[in-house]
Amino acid sequence: MSNYHVEPIDRPQALTSVALKSLRQHPVQGISRRRLLRVSIGGALLLWTTELLAGTIGFLWPNLKGGFGGSVKIGTLDDVKLKNSSLPIDQGFPGYFQEARAFIVLFDPGRQQFVPGDDPHGDGAALNVRALYQRCPHLGCKPNPCLKNFWFECPCHGSRYDRLGQKALGAQYGPAPRSMDRFAAKVDTDGTLTLDTSKITLGPLPIAVGQPGIIPPKSPVGCL
Ligand code: FES
């Protein structure tokens, strides 16, 4: 028989001052619980900050780059005519601007100019120009302006609007519940039109053809 005796390695040691000193001098192998906690909290904070930053940039991006959803410079009436040179813009026919997703229409073709000023509700009378959002208020298709009658006609379900986007009342003029929506606009002193496509005013309720507030079609026959 031997007197040799092996101490189990996990037997609790008395926390004498010598033992504590030894523990402090020998760092823990691997990663400590405290360090793991710090790394986890730091990583979560970094992720949260990155998401917040990305969301803010995504929200502001249209305004920063001047695209749809922010401010879009259209130009003068001459620019609108030039860009839509095959269309009778000077007679009040709508011109199209893809970058603003908008139709630009002379309010009163008897005055061949945009008038400087601000129009936050997009009515168009004061500036002599109205900017209409391209989405049909029914289900979102893009109405087309028709050269025959100077009206907008929606190819999806046949809603019809005059050249200023006013919906004609009656089932025969389609199911849209209101007129085309409008963008806030401003015209500088040099006649340059700029739209704020972040500000949309809903179009008014339909009006019966023949009543004030809707322009009759130029021809009884349309394009649809
Ligand atoms: Fe225009 Fe239905 S989407 S009439």
Short mmCIF file of N, CA and C in Angstrom, two decimals, residues 50-187:
data_model
loop_
_atom_site.label_atom_id
_atom_site.label_comp_id
_atom_site.label_asym_id
_atom_site.label_seq_id
_atom_site.Cartn_x
_atom_site.Cartn_y
_atom_site.Cartn_z
N THR A 50 -25.67 51.49 -36.96
CA THR A 50 -25.58 51.33 -38.41
C THR A 50 -26.97 51.33 -39.04
N GLU A 51 -27.91 50.61 -38.41
CA GLU A 51 -29.27 50.56 -38.94
C GLU A 51 -29.91 51.94 -38.92
N LEU A 52 -29.69 52.68 -37.84
CA LEU A 52 -30.26 54.03 -37.70
C LEU A 52 -29.71 54.94 -38.79
N LEU A 53 -28.42 54.85 -39.03
CA LEU A 53 -27.76 55.68 -40.03
C LEU A 53 -28.28 55.34 -41.43
N ALA A 54 -28.36 54.04 -41.72
CA ALA A 54 -28.83 53.60 -43.05
C ALA A 54 -30.27 54.04 -43.28
N GLY A 55 -31.12 53.93 -42.24
CA GLY A 55 -32.51 54.35 -42.36
C GLY A 55 -32.63 55.84 -42.63
N THR A 56 -31.83 56.64 -41.92
CA THR A 56 -31.88 58.09 -42.10
C THR A 56 -31.43 58.48 -43.51
N ILE A 57 -30.35 57.85 -43.98
CA ILE A 57 -29.87 58.16 -45.33
C ILE A 57 -30.92 57.76 -46.36
N GLY A 58 -31.54 56.58 -46.17
CA GLY A 58 -32.57 56.12 -47.10
C GLY A 58 -33.75 57.07 -47.15
N PHE A 59 -34.11 57.62 -45.99
CA PHE A 59 -35.25 58.54 -45.92
C PHE A 59 -34.92 59.87 -46.60
N LEU A 60 -33.71 60.35 -46.39
CA LEU A 60 -33.36 61.67 -46.92
C LEU A 60 -32.86 61.62 -48.35
N TRP A 61 -32.53 60.42 -48.86
CA TRP A 61 -31.85 60.32 -50.15
C TRP A 61 -32.56 61.04 -51.29
N PRO A 62 -33.92 60.90 -51.46
CA PRO A 62 -34.58 61.59 -52.57
C PRO A 62 -34.37 63.09 -52.50
N ASN A 63 -34.40 63.66 -51.26
CA ASN A 63 -34.18 65.10 -51.13
C ASN A 63 -32.75 65.47 -51.44
N LEU A 64 -31.82 64.58 -51.06
CA LEU A 64 -30.41 64.89 -51.28
C LEU A 64 -30.07 64.85 -52.76
N LYS A 65 -30.63 63.88 -53.48
CA LYS A 65 -30.22 63.76 -54.89
C LYS A 65 -31.20 64.46 -55.82
N GLY A 66 -32.30 65.06 -55.30
CA GLY A 66 -33.22 65.82 -56.13
C GLY A 66 -34.08 64.95 -57.02
N GLY A 67 -34.40 63.73 -56.62
CA GLY A 67 -35.25 62.84 -57.41
C GLY A 67 -36.66 62.83 -56.91
N PHE A 68 -37.45 61.88 -57.44
CA PHE A 68 -38.85 61.78 -57.02
C PHE A 68 -38.91 61.51 -55.52
N GLY A 69 -39.82 62.21 -54.85
CA GLY A 69 -39.90 62.11 -53.39
C GLY A 69 -39.29 63.34 -52.76
N GLY A 70 -38.61 64.17 -53.57
CA GLY A 70 -38.01 65.40 -53.07
C GLY A 70 -38.29 66.54 -54.03
N SER A 71 -37.35 67.44 -54.10
CA SER A 71 -37.49 68.62 -54.96
C SER A 71 -37.01 68.28 -56.38
N VAL A 72 -37.83 68.55 -57.39
CA VAL A 72 -37.43 68.26 -58.78
C VAL A 72 -37.56 69.53 -59.61
N LYS A 73 -36.43 69.92 -60.22
CA LYS A 73 -36.44 71.13 -61.05
C LYS A 73 -36.95 70.76 -62.44
N ILE A 74 -37.97 71.47 -62.90
CA ILE A 74 -38.56 71.19 -64.21
C ILE A 74 -38.00 72.13 -65.27
N GLY A 75 -37.90 73.43 -64.94
CA GLY A 75 -37.39 74.41 -65.90
C GLY A 75 -38.47 75.42 -66.27
N THR A 76 -38.17 76.20 -67.31
CA THR A 76 -39.11 77.25 -67.74
C THR A 76 -40.15 76.64 -68.68
N LEU A 77 -41.12 77.45 -69.07
CA LEU A 77 -42.13 76.98 -70.03
C LEU A 77 -41.45 76.57 -71.34
N ASP A 78 -40.42 77.32 -71.74
CA ASP A 78 -39.69 76.96 -72.98
C ASP A 78 -39.04 75.58 -72.83
N ASP A 79 -38.52 75.28 -71.64
CA ASP A 79 -37.92 73.95 -71.41
C ASP A 79 -38.99 72.86 -71.53
N VAL A 80 -40.18 73.14 -70.99
CA VAL A 80 -41.26 72.15 -71.06
C VAL A 80 -41.64 71.91 -72.52
N LYS A 81 -41.72 73.00 -73.29
CA LYS A 81 -42.07 72.87 -74.72
C LYS A 81 -40.99 72.09 -75.47
N LEU A 82 -39.73 72.40 -75.14
CA LEU A 82 -38.61 71.74 -75.82
C LEU A 82 -38.61 70.24 -75.55
N LYS A 83 -38.87 69.89 -74.30
CA LYS A 83 -38.83 68.48 -73.92
C LYS A 83 -40.02 67.70 -74.48
N ASN A 84 -41.10 68.41 -74.78
CA ASN A 84 -42.30 67.76 -75.34
C ASN A 84 -42.60 68.39 -76.69
N SER A 85 -41.58 68.48 -77.55
CA SER A 85 -41.69 69.30 -78.76
C SER A 85 -42.77 68.81 -79.74
N SER A 86 -43.18 67.55 -79.62
CA SER A 86 -44.19 67.06 -80.57
C SER A 86 -45.62 67.32 -80.05
N LEU A 87 -45.72 67.93 -78.88
CA LEU A 87 -47.05 68.12 -78.27
C LEU A 87 -47.43 69.60 -78.22
N PRO A 88 -48.72 69.91 -78.33
CA PRO A 88 -49.16 71.33 -78.30
C PRO A 88 -49.23 71.88 -76.88
N ILE A 89 -48.06 71.98 -76.24
CA ILE A 89 -47.98 72.46 -74.85
C ILE A 89 -48.58 73.86 -74.74
N ASP A 90 -48.31 74.72 -75.76
CA ASP A 90 -48.79 76.10 -75.71
C ASP A 90 -50.33 76.19 -75.74
N GLN A 91 -51.00 75.09 -76.15
CA GLN A 91 -52.47 75.09 -76.16
C GLN A 91 -53.05 74.49 -74.86
N GLY A 92 -52.16 74.18 -73.92
CA GLY A 92 -52.63 73.64 -72.64
C GLY A 92 -52.61 72.13 -72.59
N PHE A 93 -51.94 71.50 -73.56
CA PHE A 93 -51.82 70.04 -73.53
C PHE A 93 -50.74 69.66 -72.50
N PRO A 94 -50.98 68.58 -71.73
CA PRO A 94 -50.01 68.21 -70.69
C PRO A 94 -48.68 67.68 -71.26
N GLY A 95 -47.58 68.13 -70.66
CA GLY A 95 -46.26 67.58 -70.98
C GLY A 95 -45.87 66.62 -69.86
N TYR A 96 -45.03 65.62 -70.18
CA TYR A 96 -44.69 64.61 -69.18
C TYR A 96 -43.24 64.72 -68.73
N PHE A 97 -43.01 64.56 -67.41
CA PHE A 97 -41.66 64.55 -66.86
C PHE A 97 -41.46 63.32 -66.00
N GLN A 98 -40.75 62.36 -66.56
CA GLN A 98 -40.52 61.07 -65.90
C GLN A 98 -39.87 61.24 -64.52
N GLU A 99 -38.84 62.13 -64.45
CA GLU A 99 -38.10 62.26 -63.19
C GLU A 99 -38.97 62.77 -62.04
N ALA A 100 -40.06 63.47 -62.37
CA ALA A 100 -40.98 63.95 -61.33
C ALA A 100 -42.23 63.10 -61.27
N ARG A 101 -42.36 62.13 -62.18
CA ARG A 101 -43.59 61.32 -62.32
C ARG A 101 -44.80 62.24 -62.38
N ALA A 102 -44.66 63.27 -63.20
CA ALA A 102 -45.69 64.30 -63.21
C ALA A 102 -46.00 64.77 -64.63
N PHE A 103 -47.25 65.22 -64.80
CA PHE A 103 -47.65 65.94 -66.01
C PHE A 103 -47.66 67.42 -65.66
N ILE A 104 -47.10 68.23 -66.56
CA ILE A 104 -47.07 69.68 -66.36
C ILE A 104 -48.05 70.31 -67.36
N VAL A 105 -48.98 71.11 -66.85
CA VAL A 105 -50.02 71.68 -67.71
C VAL A 105 -50.12 73.19 -67.51
N LEU A 106 -50.14 73.93 -68.62
CA LEU A 106 -50.40 75.37 -68.54
C LEU A 106 -51.83 75.56 -68.04
N PHE A 107 -52.02 76.32 -67.01
CA PHE A 107 -53.36 76.50 -66.46
C PHE A 107 -54.22 77.29 -67.44
N ASP A 108 -53.71 78.44 -67.87
CA ASP A 108 -54.43 79.29 -68.84
C ASP A 108 -53.53 79.49 -70.05
N PRO A 109 -53.81 78.79 -71.15
CA PRO A 109 -52.93 78.91 -72.33
C PRO A 109 -52.96 80.32 -72.93
N GLY A 110 -53.90 81.15 -72.52
CA GLY A 110 -53.92 82.53 -73.00
C GLY A 110 -52.74 83.34 -72.46
N ARG A 111 -52.12 82.86 -71.39
CA ARG A 111 -50.92 83.52 -70.82
C ARG A 111 -49.75 82.57 -71.00
N GLN A 112 -48.88 82.90 -71.90
CA GLN A 112 -47.78 81.99 -72.24
C GLN A 112 -46.58 82.18 -71.32
N GLN A 113 -46.77 82.01 -70.03
CA GLN A 113 -45.65 82.08 -69.09
C GLN A 113 -46.04 81.49 -67.75
N PHE A 114 -45.03 81.03 -67.02
CA PHE A 114 -45.25 80.67 -65.63
C PHE A 114 -45.09 81.95 -64.81
N VAL A 115 -45.90 82.08 -63.75
CA VAL A 115 -45.86 83.30 -62.94
C VAL A 115 -45.10 83.01 -61.63
N PRO A 116 -44.09 83.83 -61.30
CA PRO A 116 -43.31 83.58 -60.08
C PRO A 116 -44.18 83.55 -58.82
N GLY A 117 -43.83 82.64 -57.93
CA GLY A 117 -44.55 82.53 -56.66
C GLY A 117 -44.52 81.12 -56.12
N ASP A 118 -45.25 80.92 -55.02
CA ASP A 118 -45.32 79.61 -54.35
C ASP A 118 -46.74 79.08 -54.41
N ASP A 119 -46.89 77.79 -54.61
CA ASP A 119 -48.21 77.18 -54.65
C ASP A 119 -48.15 75.86 -53.88
N PRO A 120 -48.27 75.94 -52.54
CA PRO A 120 -48.07 74.74 -51.72
C PRO A 120 -49.13 73.66 -51.94
N HIS A 121 -50.30 74.03 -52.47
CA HIS A 121 -51.36 73.04 -52.67
C HIS A 121 -51.52 72.61 -54.13
N GLY A 122 -50.69 73.16 -54.99
CA GLY A 122 -50.67 72.71 -56.38
C GLY A 122 -51.92 73.06 -57.18
N ASP A 123 -52.64 74.10 -56.76
CA ASP A 123 -53.85 74.48 -57.50
C ASP A 123 -53.51 74.93 -58.93
N GLY A 124 -52.47 75.73 -59.07
CA GLY A 124 -51.99 76.10 -60.39
C GLY A 124 -52.47 77.43 -60.91
N ALA A 125 -53.56 77.99 -60.36
CA ALA A 125 -54.12 79.23 -60.91
C ALA A 125 -53.13 80.40 -60.75
N ALA A 126 -52.51 80.51 -59.58
CA ALA A 126 -51.62 81.65 -59.31
C ALA A 126 -50.34 81.59 -60.15
N LEU A 127 -49.79 80.39 -60.32
CA LEU A 127 -48.51 80.27 -61.05
C LEU A 127 -48.73 80.02 -62.56
N ASN A 128 -50.01 79.84 -62.94
CA ASN A 128 -50.37 79.51 -64.32
C ASN A 128 -49.78 78.18 -64.78
N VAL A 129 -49.56 77.28 -63.82
CA VAL A 129 -49.08 75.94 -64.18
C VAL A 129 -49.52 74.97 -63.08
N ARG A 130 -49.96 73.79 -63.51
CA ARG A 130 -50.36 72.76 -62.54
C ARG A 130 -49.53 71.50 -62.81
N ALA A 131 -49.08 70.87 -61.73
CA ALA A 131 -48.31 69.62 -61.86
C ALA A 131 -49.15 68.49 -61.29
N LEU A 132 -49.46 67.51 -62.14
CA LEU A 132 -50.33 66.40 -61.73
C LEU A 132 -49.52 65.12 -61.53
N TYR A 133 -49.78 64.44 -60.43
CA TYR A 133 -49.14 63.15 -60.17
C TYR A 133 -49.65 62.15 -61.20
N GLN A 134 -48.74 61.30 -61.70
CA GLN A 134 -49.10 60.39 -62.80
C GLN A 134 -50.00 59.22 -62.39
N ARG A 135 -50.20 59.00 -61.07
CA ARG A 135 -51.00 57.84 -60.62
C ARG A 135 -52.49 58.13 -60.69
N CYS A 136 -53.22 57.25 -61.35
CA CYS A 136 -54.67 57.36 -61.37
C CYS A 136 -55.19 57.12 -59.95
N PRO A 137 -56.07 57.99 -59.43
CA PRO A 137 -56.55 57.82 -58.05
C PRO A 137 -57.41 56.57 -57.87
N HIS A 138 -57.74 55.87 -58.95
CA HIS A 138 -58.51 54.64 -58.78
C HIS A 138 -57.60 53.55 -58.26
N LEU A 139 -56.77 52.97 -59.14
CA LEU A 139 -55.89 51.88 -58.68
C LEU A 139 -54.43 52.09 -59.07
N GLY A 140 -54.10 53.30 -59.50
CA GLY A 140 -52.69 53.62 -59.67
C GLY A 140 -52.09 53.49 -61.06
N CYS A 141 -52.90 53.19 -62.08
CA CYS A 141 -52.34 53.16 -63.45
C CYS A 141 -52.00 54.59 -63.89
N LYS A 142 -51.35 54.67 -65.06
CA LYS A 142 -50.95 56.00 -65.54
C LYS A 142 -51.90 56.45 -66.65
N PRO A 143 -52.74 57.46 -66.38
CA PRO A 143 -53.62 57.96 -67.44
C PRO A 143 -52.80 58.61 -68.56
N ASN A 144 -53.29 58.51 -69.80
CA ASN A 144 -52.60 59.12 -70.94
C ASN A 144 -53.38 60.33 -71.43
N PRO A 145 -52.68 61.43 -71.69
CA PRO A 145 -53.37 62.56 -72.30
C PRO A 145 -53.67 62.24 -73.77
N CYS A 146 -54.88 62.54 -74.21
CA CYS A 146 -55.31 62.19 -75.57
C CYS A 146 -55.31 63.43 -76.46
N LEU A 147 -54.63 63.35 -77.58
CA LEU A 147 -54.51 64.51 -78.47
C LEU A 147 -55.84 64.87 -79.14
N LYS A 148 -56.75 63.91 -79.22
CA LYS A 148 -58.03 64.21 -79.89
C LYS A 148 -58.91 65.12 -79.03
N ASN A 149 -59.04 64.79 -77.76
CA ASN A 149 -59.99 65.55 -76.92
C ASN A 149 -59.33 66.37 -75.81
N PHE A 150 -57.98 66.31 -75.71
CA PHE A 150 -57.23 67.02 -74.67
C PHE A 150 -57.67 66.58 -73.27
N TRP A 151 -58.11 65.37 -73.11
CA TRP A 151 -58.43 64.81 -71.80
C TRP A 151 -57.44 63.72 -71.45
N PHE A 152 -57.34 63.40 -70.16
CA PHE A 152 -56.59 62.22 -69.72
C PHE A 152 -57.55 61.03 -69.75
N GLU A 153 -57.03 59.88 -70.21
CA GLU A 153 -57.83 58.66 -70.21
C GLU A 153 -57.01 57.54 -69.59
N CYS A 154 -57.59 56.91 -68.60
CA CYS A 154 -56.84 55.84 -67.94
C CYS A 154 -57.05 54.52 -68.69
N PRO A 155 -55.96 53.88 -69.11
CA PRO A 155 -56.10 52.66 -69.91
C PRO A 155 -56.61 51.46 -69.11
N CYS A 156 -56.57 51.52 -67.77
CA CYS A 156 -56.94 50.34 -66.98
C CYS A 156 -58.46 50.17 -66.87
N HIS A 157 -59.16 51.21 -66.41
CA HIS A 157 -60.61 51.06 -66.22
C HIS A 157 -61.38 52.23 -66.79
N GLY A 158 -60.68 53.05 -67.59
CA GLY A 158 -61.38 54.08 -68.37
C GLY A 158 -61.77 55.34 -67.64
N SER A 159 -61.14 55.66 -66.51
CA SER A 159 -61.46 56.94 -65.87
C SER A 159 -60.99 58.10 -66.76
N ARG A 160 -61.79 59.15 -66.78
CA ARG A 160 -61.47 60.29 -67.65
C ARG A 160 -61.40 61.59 -66.85
N TYR A 161 -60.40 62.39 -67.21
CA TYR A 161 -60.12 63.64 -66.51
C TYR A 161 -59.89 64.72 -67.57
N ASP A 162 -60.25 65.97 -67.26
CA ASP A 162 -59.94 67.02 -68.23
C ASP A 162 -58.42 67.28 -68.23
N ARG A 163 -57.98 68.22 -69.05
CA ARG A 163 -56.52 68.40 -69.21
C ARG A 163 -55.84 68.90 -67.93
N LEU A 164 -56.65 69.43 -66.96
CA LEU A 164 -56.08 69.87 -65.68
C LEU A 164 -56.26 68.81 -64.60
N GLY A 165 -56.67 67.63 -65.02
CA GLY A 165 -56.77 66.51 -64.07
C GLY A 165 -58.09 66.41 -63.33
N GLN A 166 -59.07 67.24 -63.71
CA GLN A 166 -60.38 67.19 -63.03
C GLN A 166 -61.18 65.98 -63.52
N LYS A 167 -61.61 65.12 -62.59
CA LYS A 167 -62.38 63.91 -62.94
C LYS A 167 -63.80 64.31 -63.35
N ALA A 168 -64.27 63.70 -64.45
CA ALA A 168 -65.66 63.92 -64.88
C ALA A 168 -66.58 63.00 -64.09
N LEU A 169 -67.70 63.57 -63.64
CA LEU A 169 -68.66 62.81 -62.82
C LEU A 169 -69.52 61.91 -63.70
N GLY A 170 -69.74 60.68 -63.23
CA GLY A 170 -70.62 59.77 -63.96
C GLY A 170 -69.92 58.45 -64.23
N ALA A 171 -70.72 57.36 -64.17
CA ALA A 171 -70.14 56.02 -64.34
C ALA A 171 -69.51 55.86 -65.72
N GLN A 172 -70.06 56.57 -66.72
CA GLN A 172 -69.50 56.45 -68.08
C GLN A 172 -68.09 57.03 -68.18
N TYR A 173 -67.68 57.82 -67.15
CA TYR A 173 -66.34 58.41 -67.15
C TYR A 173 -65.38 57.65 -66.23
N GLY A 174 -65.77 56.46 -65.85
CA GLY A 174 -64.84 55.61 -65.10
C GLY A 174 -65.01 55.67 -63.60
N PRO A 175 -64.33 54.72 -62.88
CA PRO A 175 -64.59 54.54 -61.45
C PRO A 175 -63.75 55.39 -60.49
N ALA A 176 -62.81 56.20 -60.98
CA ALA A 176 -61.95 56.94 -60.04
C ALA A 176 -62.81 57.82 -59.12
N PRO A 177 -62.53 57.83 -57.82
CA PRO A 177 -63.37 58.56 -56.87
C PRO A 177 -63.07 60.05 -56.79
N ARG A 178 -61.95 60.47 -57.38
CA ARG A 178 -61.59 61.90 -57.28
C ARG A 178 -60.71 62.26 -58.47
N SER A 179 -60.36 63.52 -58.52
CA SER A 179 -59.50 64.02 -59.60
C SER A 179 -58.04 63.61 -59.36
N MET A 180 -57.19 63.87 -60.35
CA MET A 180 -55.77 63.53 -60.21
C MET A 180 -55.12 64.40 -59.13
N ASP A 181 -54.16 63.81 -58.42
CA ASP A 181 -53.50 64.52 -57.32
C ASP A 181 -52.47 65.52 -57.86
N ARG A 182 -52.14 66.50 -57.02
CA ARG A 182 -51.28 67.61 -57.46
C ARG A 182 -50.04 67.77 -56.58
N PHE A 183 -48.98 68.26 -57.18
CA PHE A 183 -47.75 68.51 -56.43
C PHE A 183 -47.63 70.00 -56.06
N ALA A 184 -47.04 70.24 -54.90
CA ALA A 184 -46.68 71.62 -54.55
C ALA A 184 -45.66 72.13 -55.56
N ALA A 185 -45.75 73.41 -55.91
CA ALA A 185 -44.86 73.95 -56.94
C ALA A 185 -44.41 75.36 -56.57
N LYS A 186 -43.29 75.75 -57.15
CA LYS A 186 -42.87 77.16 -57.03
C LYS A 186 -42.19 77.58 -58.32
N VAL A 187 -42.35 78.86 -58.63
CA VAL A 187 -41.72 79.41 -59.84
C VAL A 187 -40.81 80.55 -59.41
#
